[in-house]
Amino acid sequence: MALEEARKARLRGEVPVGAILRDGSGRVLAADGNRTEELHDASAHAEMLVLRAAAGLRGSARLPDCDIVVTLEPCPMCAAAISAFRLKRVIFGAYDPKGGGIEHGPQLYRAPGSHCRPEVIGGVREQEAGQILKDFFAALR
């Protein structure tokens, strides 16, 4: 589902990153793709959008039984938000050596001041997620 959200984002002219947020039973609470261009909002990353939507649906700023599935390693902003929302697990596709905030860059969940340290599973369908991004950027050149 996150890959499909990434494809939809690409069709909108957005960097093709998609995310879903699901509860402990696996029910999808929110799904979206990047909307930074559409909304003229640098914080409108797929992760931020699904976090906000799920929190609104639940009526709570904490989502401790939830997982986020995203096609690209979250950036530092999104990784910090995931921690603030107290998610249980982060599952992502492609690694992001330039802009990632979990396995690369600041590695926020390894920092002593991290609010919460969710379980992290990276590289899920990594090739497919990475190819969507490669195709998007190749078309821009």
mmCIF file of C-alpha atoms in Angstrom:
data_model
loop_
_atom_site.group_PDB
_atom_site.id
_atom_site.type_symbol
_atom_site.label_atom_id
_atom_site.label_comp_id
_atom_site.label_asym_id
_atom_site.label_seq_id
_atom_site.Cartn_x
_atom_site.Cartn_y
_atom_site.Cartn_z
ATOM 1 C CA MET A 1 0.000 0.000 0.000
ATOM 2 C CA ALA A 2 2.839 2.414 0.772
ATOM 3 C CA LEU A 3 4.341 1.704 -2.649
ATOM 4 C CA GLU A 4 1.000 2.531 -4.265
ATOM 5 C CA GLU A 5 0.904 5.828 -2.336
ATOM 6 C CA ALA A 6 4.402 6.580 -3.648
ATOM 7 C CA ARG A 7 3.229 5.948 -7.213
ATOM 8 C CA LYS A 8 0.260 8.284 -6.697
ATOM 9 C CA ALA A 9 2.603 10.959 -5.333
ATOM 10 C CA ARG A 10 4.722 10.657 -8.465
ATOM 11 C CA LEU A 11 1.661 11.231 -10.641
ATOM 12 C CA ARG A 12 1.036 14.446 -8.680
ATOM 13 C CA GLY A 13 4.596 15.592 -9.418
ATOM 14 C CA GLU A 14 5.770 14.930 -5.874
ATOM 15 C CA VAL A 15 8.916 13.097 -4.821
ATOM 16 C CA PRO A 16 7.440 9.579 -4.760
ATOM 17 C CA VAL A 17 7.410 8.573 -1.124
ATOM 18 C CA GLY A 18 4.383 6.823 0.338
ATOM 19 C CA ALA A 19 3.404 5.822 3.849
ATOM 20 C CA ILE A 20 0.701 3.989 5.740
ATOM 21 C CA LEU A 21 0.044 3.923 9.448
ATOM 22 C CA ARG A 22 -1.604 0.850 10.939
ATOM 23 C CA ASP A 23 -2.762 -0.093 14.401
ATOM 24 C CA GLY A 24 -1.779 -3.184 16.377
ATOM 25 C CA SER A 25 -4.382 -5.327 14.611
ATOM 26 C CA GLY A 26 -3.027 -4.310 11.196
ATOM 27 C CA ARG A 27 -5.948 -2.007 10.350
ATOM 28 C CA VAL A 28 -4.786 0.923 8.218
ATOM 29 C CA LEU A 29 -5.604 4.207 9.952
ATOM 30 C CA ALA A 30 -4.065 6.492 7.328
ATOM 31 C CA ALA A 31 -2.334 6.313 3.951
ATOM 32 C CA ASP A 32 -0.771 9.107 1.904
ATOM 33 C CA GLY A 33 2.158 10.194 -0.184
ATOM 34 C CA ASN A 34 4.289 13.317 -0.215
ATOM 35 C CA ARG A 35 2.326 16.541 -0.803
ATOM 36 C CA THR A 36 4.983 19.222 -0.283
ATOM 37 C CA GLU A 37 4.474 20.811 -3.703
ATOM 38 C CA GLU A 38 0.687 20.530 -3.695
ATOM 39 C CA LEU A 39 0.311 22.047 -0.219
ATOM 40 C CA HIS A 40 3.300 24.427 -0.456
ATOM 41 C CA ASP A 41 4.418 22.927 2.835
ATOM 42 C CA ALA A 42 7.953 21.603 3.331
ATOM 43 C CA SER A 43 6.692 19.465 6.232
ATOM 44 C CA ALA A 44 4.048 17.657 4.138
ATOM 45 C CA HIS A 45 6.072 14.458 3.924
ATOM 46 C CA ALA A 46 4.093 11.234 3.672
ATOM 47 C CA GLU A 47 5.039 10.280 7.239
ATOM 48 C CA MET A 48 3.908 13.604 8.706
ATOM 49 C CA LEU A 49 0.593 13.412 6.868
ATOM 50 C CA VAL A 50 -0.259 9.905 8.085
ATOM 51 C CA LEU A 51 0.858 10.672 11.643
ATOM 52 C CA ARG A 52 -1.401 13.733 11.774
ATOM 53 C CA ALA A 53 -4.330 11.899 10.180
ATOM 54 C CA ALA A 54 -4.114 8.911 12.525
ATOM 55 C CA ALA A 55 -3.733 11.126 15.600
ATOM 56 C CA GLY A 56 -6.806 13.087 14.524
ATOM 57 C CA LEU A 57 -8.767 9.890 13.918
ATOM 58 C CA ARG A 58 -7.781 8.537 17.317
ATOM 59 C CA GLY A 59 -8.081 11.858 19.151
ATOM 60 C CA SER A 60 -4.649 11.344 20.667
ATOM 61 C CA ALA A 61 -1.137 12.668 20.129
ATOM 62 C CA ARG A 62 0.268 9.267 21.130
ATOM 63 C CA LEU A 63 0.039 6.165 18.952
ATOM 64 C CA PRO A 64 2.025 3.566 20.953
ATOM 65 C CA ASP A 65 0.389 0.504 19.400
ATOM 66 C CA CYS A 66 0.929 1.689 15.817
ATOM 67 C CA ASP A 67 3.429 0.979 13.056
ATOM 68 C CA ILE A 68 4.382 3.202 10.155
ATOM 69 C CA VAL A 69 5.340 1.666 6.817
ATOM 70 C CA VAL A 70 7.146 4.057 4.475
ATOM 71 C CA THR A 71 8.926 3.573 1.168
ATOM 72 C CA LEU A 72 12.038 5.574 2.125
ATOM 73 C CA GLU A 73 14.054 5.848 5.331
ATOM 74 C CA PRO A 74 12.493 8.766 7.234
ATOM 75 C CA CYS A 75 14.368 12.065 7.306
ATOM 76 C CA PRO A 76 15.369 13.597 10.659
ATOM 77 C CA MET A 77 12.126 15.652 10.840
ATOM 78 C CA CYS A 78 9.943 12.604 10.287
ATOM 79 C CA ALA A 79 12.044 10.362 12.528
ATOM 80 C CA ALA A 80 11.673 12.902 15.356
ATOM 81 C CA ALA A 81 7.913 13.108 14.795
ATOM 82 C CA ILE A 82 7.621 9.306 14.825
ATOM 83 C CA SER A 83 9.388 9.323 18.175
ATOM 84 C CA ALA A 84 7.168 12.117 19.525
ATOM 85 C CA PHE A 85 4.035 10.200 18.509
ATOM 86 C CA ARG A 86 5.549 7.177 20.340
ATOM 87 C CA LEU A 87 5.082 4.682 17.523
ATOM 88 C CA LYS A 88 5.908 1.057 18.179
ATOM 89 C CA ARG A 89 7.616 0.225 14.876
ATOM 90 C CA VAL A 90 9.057 1.836 11.739
ATOM 91 C CA ILE A 91 9.226 -0.276 8.593
ATOM 92 C CA PHE A 92 10.849 1.286 5.563
ATOM 93 C CA GLY A 93 11.929 0.319 2.071
ATOM 94 C CA ALA A 94 14.893 2.153 0.579
ATOM 95 C CA TYR A 95 17.761 3.428 2.709
ATOM 96 C CA ASP A 96 18.579 7.141 2.373
ATOM 97 C CA PRO A 97 22.309 7.762 2.928
ATOM 98 C CA LYS A 98 21.942 11.484 2.084
ATOM 99 C CA GLY A 99 18.789 12.453 3.954
ATOM 100 C CA GLY A 100 17.899 9.620 6.320
ATOM 101 C CA GLY A 101 17.579 10.205 10.026
ATOM 102 C CA ILE A 102 17.364 6.675 11.435
ATOM 103 C CA GLU A 103 20.147 4.537 9.963
ATOM 104 C CA HIS A 104 22.002 7.488 8.434
ATOM 105 C CA GLY A 105 22.657 11.105 9.403
ATOM 106 C CA PRO A 106 21.823 11.855 13.035
ATOM 107 C CA GLN A 107 20.529 8.321 13.773
ATOM 108 C CA LEU A 108 17.967 9.880 16.084
ATOM 109 C CA TYR A 109 16.852 6.729 17.854
ATOM 110 C CA ARG A 110 20.388 6.104 19.053
ATOM 111 C CA ALA A 111 20.609 9.559 20.663
ATOM 112 C CA PRO A 112 20.354 9.653 24.465
ATOM 113 C CA GLY A 113 17.546 12.244 24.375
ATOM 114 C CA SER A 114 15.252 10.254 22.066
ATOM 115 C CA HIS A 115 11.655 10.290 23.364
ATOM 116 C CA CYS A 116 11.069 6.752 22.253
ATOM 117 C CA ARG A 117 13.031 4.185 20.329
ATOM 118 C CA PRO A 118 10.688 2.285 18.039
ATOM 119 C CA GLU A 119 11.689 -1.011 16.536
ATOM 120 C CA VAL A 120 13.171 -0.354 13.085
ATOM 121 C CA ILE A 121 12.993 -2.704 10.126
ATOM 122 C CA GLY A 122 14.719 -1.343 7.029
ATOM 123 C CA GLY A 123 15.143 -2.614 3.506
ATOM 124 C CA VAL A 124 11.651 -4.068 3.042
ATOM 125 C CA ARG A 125 11.072 -4.234 -0.735
ATOM 126 C CA GLU A 126 14.087 -1.972 -0.976
ATOM 127 C CA GLN A 127 14.710 -2.538 -4.705
ATOM 128 C CA GLU A 128 11.155 -1.661 -5.704
ATOM 129 C CA ALA A 129 10.970 1.389 -3.453
ATOM 130 C CA GLY A 130 14.348 2.616 -4.652
ATOM 131 C CA GLN A 131 13.470 2.120 -8.314
ATOM 132 C CA ILE A 132 10.396 4.344 -8.019
ATOM 133 C CA LEU A 133 12.653 7.135 -6.748
ATOM 134 C CA LYS A 134 15.375 6.498 -9.346
ATOM 135 C CA ASP A 135 12.850 6.611 -12.189
ATOM 136 C CA PHE A 136 11.361 9.855 -10.876
ATOM 137 C CA PHE A 137 14.695 11.642 -10.629
ATOM 138 C CA ALA A 138 15.941 10.253 -13.968
ATOM 139 C CA ALA A 139 12.861 11.744 -15.657
ATOM 140 C CA LEU A 140 13.716 15.174 -14.192
ATOM 141 C CA ARG A 141 17.189 15.162 -15.779
#
